XYZ file of C-alpha atoms in Angstrom:
690
model
C 11.642 29.824 30.462
C 8.800 27.815 31.933
C 6.087 29.962 30.353
C 7.384 29.215 26.821
C 7.416 25.486 27.471
C 3.945 25.749 28.932
C 2.609 27.357 25.766
C 4.422 25.022 23.391
C 4.235 21.692 25.224
C 1.503 22.131 27.807
C 3.905 21.543 30.721
C 5.583 23.819 33.218
C 9.156 23.044 34.185
C 10.021 23.353 37.861
C 13.449 24.846 38.464
C 13.451 23.362 41.943
C 12.739 19.869 40.592
C 15.577 20.246 38.106
C 17.961 21.161 40.920
C 16.827 18.178 42.972
C 17.486 15.812 40.063
C 20.990 17.213 39.595
C 21.778 16.846 43.301
C 20.491 13.262 43.310
C 22.761 12.482 40.358
C 25.643 14.133 42.209
C 24.905 11.989 45.272
C 25.005 8.789 43.223
C 28.215 9.903 41.528
C 29.726 10.734 44.922
C 28.859 7.289 46.271
C 30.533 5.629 43.281
C 33.593 7.842 43.758
C 33.843 6.927 47.432
C 33.814 3.230 46.573
C 36.515 3.661 43.916
C 38.742 5.632 46.291
C 38.921 2.615 48.614
C 39.108 -0.019 45.859
C 41.662 1.534 43.479
C 43.677 4.672 44.157
C 44.341 5.465 40.496
C 40.737 5.295 39.301
C 39.514 6.680 42.617
C 41.550 9.858 42.089
C 40.230 10.201 38.518
C 36.662 9.665 39.717
C 37.111 12.275 42.450
C 38.286 14.850 39.895
C 35.339 14.007 37.632
C 32.943 14.271 40.586
C 34.156 17.764 41.487
C 33.899 18.750 37.811
C 30.328 17.406 37.702
C 29.365 19.481 40.738
C 30.947 22.693 39.461
C 29.969 22.403 35.786
C 26.516 20.789 35.954
C 24.999 21.030 39.430
C 25.845 24.744 39.623
C 25.245 25.266 35.919
C 22.339 27.675 36.399
C 24.303 29.947 38.729
C 24.846 33.313 37.054
C 25.003 36.087 39.667
C 28.339 36.963 41.297
C 28.821 35.969 44.908
C 28.363 38.597 47.630
C 31.492 40.613 48.314
C 32.062 38.918 51.677
C 31.954 35.459 50.056
C 34.340 36.577 47.316
C 36.817 37.810 49.901
C 36.615 34.491 51.762
C 37.218 32.470 48.577
C 40.221 34.594 47.595
C 41.621 34.342 51.127
C 41.250 30.537 51.119
C 43.058 30.329 47.769
C 45.989 32.427 48.942
C 46.240 30.747 52.366
C 46.095 27.237 50.865
C 48.839 28.112 48.403
C 50.922 29.537 51.251
C 50.478 26.356 53.313
C 51.633 24.101 50.456
C 54.545 26.454 49.765
C 55.668 26.183 53.397
C 55.197 22.391 53.510
C 58.900 21.449 53.004
C 59.900 23.664 55.922
C 56.962 23.037 58.278
C 56.786 19.237 57.873
C 60.256 18.189 56.710
C 62.505 20.858 58.260
C 63.675 22.745 55.177
C 65.942 22.122 52.193
C 68.946 20.853 54.161
C 66.863 18.373 56.146
C 65.173 17.157 52.961
C 68.510 16.669 51.219
C 69.865 14.699 54.172
C 66.757 12.511 54.309
C 66.703 11.922 50.566
C 70.371 11.090 50.295
C 71.921 10.238 46.944
C 69.077 8.050 45.677
C 68.077 8.608 42.060
C 64.928 7.461 40.296
C 65.133 5.127 37.266
C 64.960 8.229 35.037
C 68.009 9.702 36.819
C 66.254 12.289 39.002
C 68.079 13.151 42.189
C 67.346 15.572 45.006
C 68.334 18.689 43.050
C 66.085 17.666 40.149
C 63.073 17.173 42.401
C 63.774 20.381 44.293
C 63.945 22.275 40.982
C 60.628 20.689 39.984
C 59.082 21.805 43.280
C 60.364 25.347 42.736
C 58.991 25.529 39.192
C 55.623 24.108 40.190
C 55.346 26.562 43.091
C 56.046 29.502 40.784
C 53.303 28.412 38.392
C 50.810 27.551 41.119
C 51.242 31.048 42.550
C 50.504 32.448 39.098
C 47.329 30.344 39.028
C 46.475 31.374 42.595
C 46.733 35.064 41.733
C 44.597 34.583 38.620
C 42.014 32.575 40.576
C 41.940 35.204 43.326
C 41.521 37.960 40.740
C 38.495 36.424 39.001
C 36.892 35.369 42.284
C 37.284 38.843 43.778
C 36.116 40.646 40.649
C 32.549 41.659 39.868
C 30.617 40.908 36.687
C 27.095 41.143 35.228
C 24.950 38.027 35.782
C 26.335 35.388 33.411
C 26.388 31.600 33.683
C 29.291 31.530 31.219
C 31.436 33.818 33.395
C 30.596 31.819 36.531
C 31.628 28.613 34.735
C 34.905 30.249 33.688
C 35.639 31.320 37.262
C 34.925 27.833 38.594
C 37.123 26.316 35.872
C 40.062 28.544 36.859
C 39.617 27.676 40.532
C 39.340 23.969 39.720
C 42.563 24.062 37.682
C 44.406 25.868 40.485
C 43.233 23.297 43.046
C 44.481 20.373 40.940
C 47.890 21.948 40.386
C 48.139 22.763 44.092
C 47.630 19.144 45.166
C 49.922 17.932 42.402
C 52.843 19.700 44.129
C 52.555 17.409 47.149
C 54.155 14.477 45.303
C 57.408 16.228 44.221
C 57.678 17.765 47.712
C 57.516 14.299 49.277
C 59.941 12.964 46.647
C 62.386 15.742 47.527
C 62.297 15.082 51.260
C 62.286 11.278 51.414
C 63.307 8.345 49.249
C 60.596 8.031 46.551
C 59.020 4.744 45.515
C 59.534 3.781 41.859
C 59.381 0.558 39.877
C 62.274 -0.590 37.704
C 60.257 0.389 34.606
C 60.205 3.988 35.784
C 56.627 4.115 37.094
C 55.298 4.876 40.540
C 53.600 1.904 42.298
C 49.810 2.175 42.153
C 49.555 1.494 45.886
C 51.811 4.434 46.818
C 50.077 7.118 48.871
C 51.386 9.858 46.576
C 49.418 8.370 43.667
C 46.287 10.158 44.872
C 47.871 13.584 44.471
C 49.681 12.824 41.201
C 46.718 11.267 39.416
C 44.243 13.811 40.794
C 46.480 16.630 39.562
C 46.788 15.084 36.095
C 43.043 14.432 35.948
C 42.175 18.031 36.826
C 44.668 19.214 34.193
C 42.952 17.310 31.380
C 39.454 18.015 32.680
C 40.326 21.716 32.671
C 41.336 21.334 29.008
C 37.965 19.696 28.312
C 36.110 22.413 30.194
C 38.021 25.095 28.312
C 37.047 23.631 24.933
C 33.416 23.308 26.015
C 33.178 26.932 27.119
C 34.962 28.282 24.042
C 32.639 26.401 21.689
C 29.582 27.455 23.727
C 30.746 31.037 23.364
C 31.108 30.639 19.595
C 27.658 29.038 19.249
C 26.087 31.861 21.282
C 27.905 34.411 19.136
C 26.612 32.705 15.984
C 23.056 32.880 17.320
C 23.518 36.593 18.007
C 25.042 37.170 14.571
C 21.991 35.589 12.974
C 23.889 33.671 10.277
C 25.935 30.490 10.125
C 29.598 31.159 10.746
C 32.138 29.392 8.492
C 32.837 25.798 9.539
C 30.770 26.188 12.732
C 29.396 22.655 12.347
C 32.928 21.269 11.901
C 34.168 23.261 14.900
C 31.467 21.852 17.171
C 32.096 18.247 16.175
C 35.879 18.576 16.114
C 35.765 20.021 19.626
C 33.750 16.999 20.766
C 36.374 14.678 19.306
C 39.104 16.681 21.046
C 37.201 16.498 24.331
C 37.024 12.711 23.998
C 40.734 12.458 23.148
C 41.688 14.730 26.052
C 39.763 12.419 28.364
C 41.649 9.478 26.839
C 44.945 10.977 28.008
C 43.889 10.110 31.551
C 44.477 6.487 30.564
C 47.750 7.033 28.702
C 49.559 4.766 31.179
C 47.958 1.775 29.448
C 50.470 1.883 26.609
C 53.227 4.258 25.414
C 51.901 3.878 21.857
C 48.419 4.909 22.990
C 49.905 7.885 24.828
C 51.848 9.147 21.805
C 48.966 8.520 19.383
C 46.500 10.411 21.548
C 48.993 13.255 21.976
C 49.566 13.590 18.220
C 45.836 13.500 17.432
C 45.176 16.131 20.084
C 47.984 18.342 18.801
C 46.770 18.286 15.201
C 43.129 18.583 16.224
C 43.632 21.549 18.545
C 45.774 23.349 15.942
C 43.064 22.814 13.316
C 40.393 23.897 15.779
C 42.237 27.130 16.578
C 42.551 27.998 12.867
C 38.868 27.299 12.175
C 37.824 29.164 15.316
C 39.714 32.323 14.354
C 38.449 32.062 10.771
C 34.838 31.812 11.933
C 35.166 35.018 13.929
C 36.724 36.896 11.001
C 33.433 37.061 9.057
C 31.529 39.155 11.632
C 34.740 41.042 12.416
C 35.090 42.151 8.781
C 31.418 43.163 8.702
C 31.928 45.250 11.823
C 35.085 46.764 10.363
C 33.178 47.897 7.270
C 30.409 49.299 9.463
C 33.015 51.083 11.566
C 34.427 52.818 8.483
C 30.946 53.906 7.399
C 30.187 55.283 10.855
C 33.418 57.287 10.975
C 32.581 58.822 7.592
C 29.065 59.738 8.779
C 28.910 62.473 11.380
C 25.695 62.356 13.392
C 24.598 61.330 16.863
C 23.508 57.861 15.786
C 26.802 57.160 14.038
C 28.718 58.091 17.177
C 26.694 55.618 19.232
C 26.985 52.922 16.563
C 30.736 53.498 16.361
C 30.990 52.788 20.080
C 28.990 49.591 19.621
C 31.030 48.324 16.664
C 34.306 49.128 18.446
C 33.128 47.246 21.510
C 32.013 44.245 19.408
C 35.336 44.104 17.536
C 37.185 44.171 20.850
C 35.104 41.223 22.086
C 35.934 39.243 18.940
C 39.648 39.993 19.221
C 39.660 38.966 22.864
C 37.921 35.704 21.941
C 40.492 34.948 19.249
C 43.528 35.830 21.363
C 42.210 34.019 24.425
C 41.575 30.806 22.502
C 44.943 30.941 20.704
C 46.817 31.416 23.980
C 44.964 28.502 25.549
C 45.562 26.264 22.513
C 49.305 26.962 22.454
C 49.592 25.910 26.080
C 47.473 22.791 25.496
C 49.535 21.688 22.484
C 52.801 22.048 24.414
C 51.429 19.928 27.268
C 49.968 17.263 24.946
C 53.200 16.763 23.001
C 55.525 16.568 25.978
C 53.183 14.250 27.879
C 52.939 11.858 24.929
C 56.701 11.805 24.384
C 57.382 11.392 28.099
C 55.326 8.197 28.276
C 56.571 6.918 24.914
C 60.327 7.259 25.454
C 61.473 4.593 27.910
C 63.462 4.662 30.069
C 61.980 8.045 30.910
C 64.464 10.913 30.596
C 64.583 13.491 33.376
C 65.091 16.331 30.875
C 61.926 15.439 28.979
C 60.044 15.136 32.264
C 61.176 18.625 33.281
C 60.061 19.967 29.903
C 56.674 18.346 30.506
C 56.424 19.944 33.958
C 57.080 23.376 32.478
C 54.848 22.816 29.420
C 51.879 21.472 31.389
C 52.032 24.365 33.843
C 52.453 26.883 31.038
C 49.392 25.292 29.410
C 47.328 25.645 32.573
C 48.487 29.231 33.052
C 47.623 30.012 29.421
C 44.118 28.580 29.774
C 43.431 30.471 32.985
C 44.847 33.649 31.434
C 42.500 33.278 28.467
C 39.582 32.871 30.873
C 40.656 36.009 32.721
C 40.754 37.912 29.413
C 37.331 36.644 28.323
C 35.544 36.811 31.676
C 35.255 40.597 31.779
C 35.433 40.737 35.582
C 36.122 44.131 37.128
C 36.674 45.724 40.504
C 33.799 48.185 40.649
C 32.614 46.356 43.756
C 28.967 46.591 42.749
C 26.639 43.783 43.679
C 24.717 43.001 40.489
C 22.309 40.702 42.290
C 21.253 43.384 44.737
C 20.783 45.832 41.867
C 18.387 43.464 40.179
C 16.497 42.951 43.402
C 16.368 46.653 44.237
C 15.110 47.794 40.835
C 11.340 48.161 41.240
C 9.063 46.183 38.965
C 7.561 48.777 36.680
C 4.683 46.948 35.089
C 4.453 43.544 36.669
C 6.032 40.907 38.818
C 8.778 39.757 36.481
C 12.318 39.547 37.796
C 14.003 40.333 34.454
C 12.724 43.167 32.295
C 13.969 44.917 29.182
C 15.383 47.634 31.425
C 17.373 45.044 33.381
C 18.740 43.509 30.206
C 19.813 46.899 28.867
C 21.348 47.748 32.229
C 23.960 45.069 31.583
C 24.602 45.797 27.901
C 27.327 48.045 26.478
C 27.589 51.326 28.371
C 26.711 53.592 25.478
C 23.339 51.913 25.072
C 22.538 51.190 28.717
C 19.436 52.814 30.109
C 18.199 52.795 33.672
C 14.520 53.629 33.363
C 14.094 54.092 37.115
C 16.742 56.797 37.336
C 15.546 58.565 34.189
C 11.970 58.796 35.360
C 13.095 60.476 38.535
C 14.787 63.133 36.439
C 11.891 63.928 34.113
C 8.235 64.647 34.527
C 6.151 61.494 34.543
C 3.523 63.150 32.373
C 5.980 63.676 29.492
C 7.055 60.051 29.656
C 3.476 58.760 29.744
C 2.462 61.065 26.910
C 5.134 59.512 24.705
C 4.051 56.028 25.797
C 0.435 56.807 24.866
C 1.548 58.235 21.518
C 3.447 55.040 20.710
C 0.563 52.849 21.851
C -1.909 54.538 19.500
C 0.099 53.625 16.410
C -0.833 50.433 14.620
C -1.153 48.930 11.155
C -4.172 47.090 9.783
C -4.034 43.642 8.225
C -5.253 45.100 4.934
C -2.470 47.710 4.853
C 0.150 45.111 5.768
C -1.006 42.760 3.008
C -1.094 45.523 0.383
C 2.355 46.654 1.486
C 3.693 43.131 1.015
C 2.084 42.698 -2.401
C 3.736 45.856 -3.752
C 7.222 44.622 -2.824
C 9.230 43.731 -5.906
C 7.767 46.556 -7.980
C 9.960 49.237 -9.528
C 9.466 51.722 -6.675
C 9.410 49.200 -3.824
C 12.561 47.091 -3.639
C 12.654 45.507 -7.125
C 15.050 42.796 -5.989
C 12.758 41.643 -3.144
C 12.859 37.858 -2.722
C 10.158 36.437 -0.406
C 12.353 33.405 0.312
C 15.402 35.457 1.344
C 14.711 39.140 2.052
C 14.605 39.946 5.769
C 12.572 42.460 7.730
C 15.728 44.539 8.113
C 16.108 44.640 4.314
C 12.504 45.766 3.836
C 12.705 48.445 6.531
C 15.829 49.965 4.997
C 14.662 49.796 1.366
C 10.939 50.555 1.697
C 9.605 51.441 5.161
C 12.079 54.255 5.833
C 11.911 55.905 2.354
C 8.102 55.636 2.144
C 7.568 57.134 5.603
C 9.581 60.247 4.800
C 7.875 63.593 4.097
C 10.313 66.011 2.537
C 13.276 66.549 4.828
C 11.538 64.992 7.830
C 10.146 61.577 8.607
C 7.664 59.833 10.863
C 6.596 56.287 11.559
C 5.002 54.292 8.756
C 1.951 53.696 10.971
C 1.442 57.430 11.510
C 1.443 58.010 7.762
C -0.521 54.985 6.564
C -2.209 53.692 9.713
C -5.988 53.322 10.219
C -8.085 56.341 11.167
C -10.093 54.487 13.807
C -8.223 52.754 16.637
C -9.372 49.238 17.504
C -8.006 46.761 20.045
C -4.514 45.984 18.751
C -2.298 42.942 19.070
C 1.410 43.375 19.692
C 3.714 41.328 17.456
C 7.017 40.101 18.883
C 9.513 39.243 16.139
C 13.121 39.838 15.124
C 14.404 41.710 12.112
C 16.705 38.958 10.833
C 13.647 36.846 10.039
C 12.314 36.683 6.483
C 9.754 39.452 6.021
C 7.424 37.088 4.180
C 7.368 34.810 7.234
C 6.573 37.744 9.543
C 3.627 38.780 7.367
C 2.488 35.149 7.142
C 2.497 34.824 10.941
C 0.376 37.977 11.345
C -2.115 36.950 8.648
C -2.334 33.424 10.077
C -3.218 34.876 13.471
C -5.865 37.086 11.866
C -7.334 33.979 10.224
C -7.415 32.160 13.571
C -4.699 29.670 12.611
C -1.932 28.279 14.833
C 0.661 27.835 12.077
C 1.801 30.074 9.244
C 3.478 27.753 6.706
C 0.389 27.533 4.482
C -0.105 31.307 4.511
C 3.535 31.810 3.518
C 3.036 29.504 0.531
C 0.034 31.590 -0.562
C 2.039 34.809 -0.246
C 4.793 33.410 -2.457
C 2.438 32.046 -5.125
C 0.867 34.105 -7.965
C -2.576 35.352 -6.963
C -2.154 33.988 -3.457
C -2.289 37.441 -1.869
C -5.672 38.205 -3.404
C -7.059 34.883 -2.190
C -5.798 35.625 1.314
C -7.465 39.039 1.207
C -10.770 37.397 0.340
C -10.393 34.923 3.217
C -9.588 37.723 5.657
C -12.593 39.723 4.483
C -14.841 36.687 4.867
C -13.366 36.080 8.316
C -14.106 39.674 9.330
C -10.484 40.382 10.303
C -9.227 42.378 7.316
C -9.267 45.539 9.436
C -7.726 43.933 12.537
C -4.882 46.037 13.893
C -1.385 45.023 14.989
C 1.461 46.851 16.690
C 4.673 45.953 14.818
C 7.840 47.833 15.770
C 9.138 48.027 12.179
C 6.073 50.089 11.219
C 5.097 51.759 14.506
C 8.487 53.059 15.659
C 9.660 56.228 13.943
C 12.829 54.891 12.344
C 13.738 58.438 11.269
C 14.069 59.451 14.920
C 16.470 56.616 15.690
C 18.291 54.371 13.188
C 17.729 55.712 9.671
C 21.018 57.644 9.484
C 23.314 54.604 9.409
C 22.905 51.004 8.285
C 26.150 50.056 10.098
C 27.515 48.560 6.894
C 25.028 45.658 7.020
C 24.597 43.972 3.632
C 21.362 43.316 1.807
C 20.532 39.611 2.011
C 19.897 39.306 -1.735
C 22.222 41.805 -3.454
C 25.026 41.650 -0.852
C 25.415 45.431 -1.100
C 25.380 47.809 1.859
C 21.841 48.723 2.883
C 20.865 52.354 2.201
C 20.877 55.108 4.805
C 18.583 58.099 5.116
C 19.771 61.732 5.131
C 16.603 63.265 6.570
C 16.792 66.121 9.061
C 14.658 64.400 11.697
C 16.128 64.739 15.187
C 17.566 61.489 16.520
C 16.533 60.556 20.065
C 18.557 57.786 21.652
C 19.137 56.835 25.271
C 20.856 60.134 25.998
C 17.367 61.697 25.643
C 15.216 59.016 27.273
C 11.880 60.848 27.252
C 11.732 61.348 23.478
C 13.476 58.065 22.637
C 11.051 55.457 21.268
C 13.303 52.439 21.809
C 13.027 52.216 25.601
C 9.291 52.167 26.302
C 8.131 48.700 25.248
C 7.383 47.544 28.802
C 5.343 50.636 29.643
C 3.574 50.584 26.295
C 2.501 46.959 26.789
C 1.196 47.826 30.248
C -0.623 50.886 28.873
C -2.333 48.906 26.100
C -3.255 46.186 28.575
C -4.987 48.779 30.772
C -6.736 50.470 27.854
C -7.808 47.296 26.061
C -8.654 44.282 28.258
C -8.490 42.003 25.186
C -5.031 43.231 24.180
C -2.731 40.269 23.534
C 0.680 39.329 22.190
C 1.406 37.493 18.935
C 4.805 35.788 18.816
C 5.999 35.371 15.220
C 8.297 32.371 15.682
C 10.657 32.083 12.734
C 11.514 28.848 10.936
C 14.830 28.429 12.810
C 13.476 29.575 16.217
C 16.130 32.317 16.344
C 13.628 34.591 18.088
C 14.442 32.791 21.340
C 18.095 33.848 21.080
C 17.170 37.557 21.058
C 17.181 39.067 24.542
C 14.730 41.845 23.621
C 12.233 39.351 22.201
C 12.477 37.128 25.262
C 12.159 40.213 27.478
C 8.842 40.986 25.761
C 7.718 37.395 26.352
C 8.674 37.638 30.018
C 6.880 40.968 30.397
C 3.737 39.656 28.701
C 3.739 36.540 30.870
C 4.228 38.596 34.043
C 1.360 40.900 33.006
C -0.799 37.814 32.343
C -1.351 38.747 28.713
C -2.813 36.181 26.372
C -0.035 34.970 24.057
C -0.475 33.480 20.585
C 2.560 31.414 19.577
C 2.601 31.328 15.767
C 4.791 28.462 14.532
C 5.707 27.291 11.047
C 4.475 23.743 11.642
C 4.429 21.062 14.368
C 7.355 19.253 12.724
C 9.551 22.361 12.978
C 8.470 22.793 16.599
C 9.550 19.241 17.357
C 12.855 19.802 15.555
C 13.635 22.842 17.734
C 12.234 21.515 21.011
C 15.719 21.013 22.465
C 16.480 24.702 21.938
C 13.379 25.663 23.926
C 14.312 23.360 26.777
C 17.783 24.903 27.106
C 16.818 28.595 27.025
C 18.505 30.669 29.742
C 18.241 34.449 29.887
C 21.915 34.826 30.822
C 22.936 33.120 27.564
C 20.828 35.271 25.245
C 22.101 37.748 22.706
C 21.758 41.354 23.836
C 21.628 42.967 20.416
C 19.854 46.111 19.353
C 16.097 45.917 19.352
C 15.965 46.152 15.588
C 18.211 43.184 14.838
């Protein structure tokens, strides 16, 4: 999002430079790892596992598109062939079970493990590693929409499989020759097998860390999309960081049995607590969706059918997130406990060791299974990258447009503008675009509208410090723009008679309506921040003083295109509020029973929700001074809305002038880290009105 940083900070971030820095860091890390491998086998193996993790998780962090089909086939083939080679190792290298038993003899380790015990361990590990290999092959072969999160999940599964695969080498060698053990029951640090054992253990715990990171990232992204703080989200984030640190500490559990058991117990209790909090956090939006689902079933119209599909899909995503995390946590807890007890109880018992082998592999299988459930990969064999490249740019040179974002959203709301325009007459489409573009609302009308809020006939419970744009649209905009049994857009009913050069306002409906109005008025006054205007709007007589300032400034009749007023809500969303609650009263927002025909994506020409790109291009052609005003909310949540960012991308690609309206410089500084980390693939693809 270089253009956002350019506007806010005066700098332009180079993606290429960022990649170079990451590769330089990887080179330095690799050099350190190489030195450790020769100096100390134990720490060298740990460093090697960390180095591979660094490459996969951070150097390739920006990768989001699936690999080409040929590359996916090669990766899956390598996984299956490598697993087959390790499986055949006892027969190819050592001559089979009989030869291994003869070579091993009757020697038993200090914990009492003989040939049969090690051979059983090899068999169990091979069974589990084949499970991991099949899961890794599945996710690598499958297709998915561009997503950095999914790519990270796939790499995590493959990384876990690779560690478990190499970890089998040690028990195979132990089964086919006399193993080296100290009298205390530990393997000598200079033994060649240490590389494989320690590397396998390191990848196991790093996979646990990676799993926790991705699950928490998913929850944080979901919270941003939901628009409200989820219960205990702050505690979940910090508890996960503590668990990540403790999981890393298990790599050094050989230091002391007490340390091993303590770390294992802390991890067990922490992960159990984390799983409970995680599921509880998801229950709040799930219950909201469940209520909306019941309302939609009771309401029979085209919009309700589409909304029912959306709510069902969202509830399924939440359930998958809960189940996937619980499955992964159960496996992790089993591995943590048995590992801690195995190091604590000396001399080490072979039964406990076998339980640990099973538990650790069950844990890895559970984590990879949860990733498979959450990844959403499929076998449609469509190359998403080529689709993005083949879709023609409709209004500019941007590589990601609103149409592209919708193309990868839930099926019932997806809309391929290119295909639709081939099926309809271009003149009908352009006529609707021109009709939308001619709607606008003046600053004077917007200010008067705001000042009447709170009156008996205009949302009496309106609270400028809490009520959102969504609340105002449902309570006031929709009812006041209705004429009898039909409805039209608010701008068509109350808009100015004479069309002037408009400004398009990009905002999101979860923002406080007072802040939206303040941002528009601040722009009309030529300001760069809206905090002072918001204070005037909330103070007695402040609205009248603002009107005088706007009149003196000559901008009282300036015109703005704001979707809440310029889109005909009666032709799209008025029939169902999806069970969403009013921010102040906590009651379900009202719905409208008008007879206006609803036009959604199944009727793309008449639909008003799919033409923002074309409308911006049309206004830019008609009015050379047309520009975009970005109403940045106090919490900078606008940058987590895919539709809002799509408008920013489109405006930047069309070389539109952009006015970034912020609350204050201090709030900008507070949220600067969020701007630096914006990635389109991590945005929330919610409805345009949310």
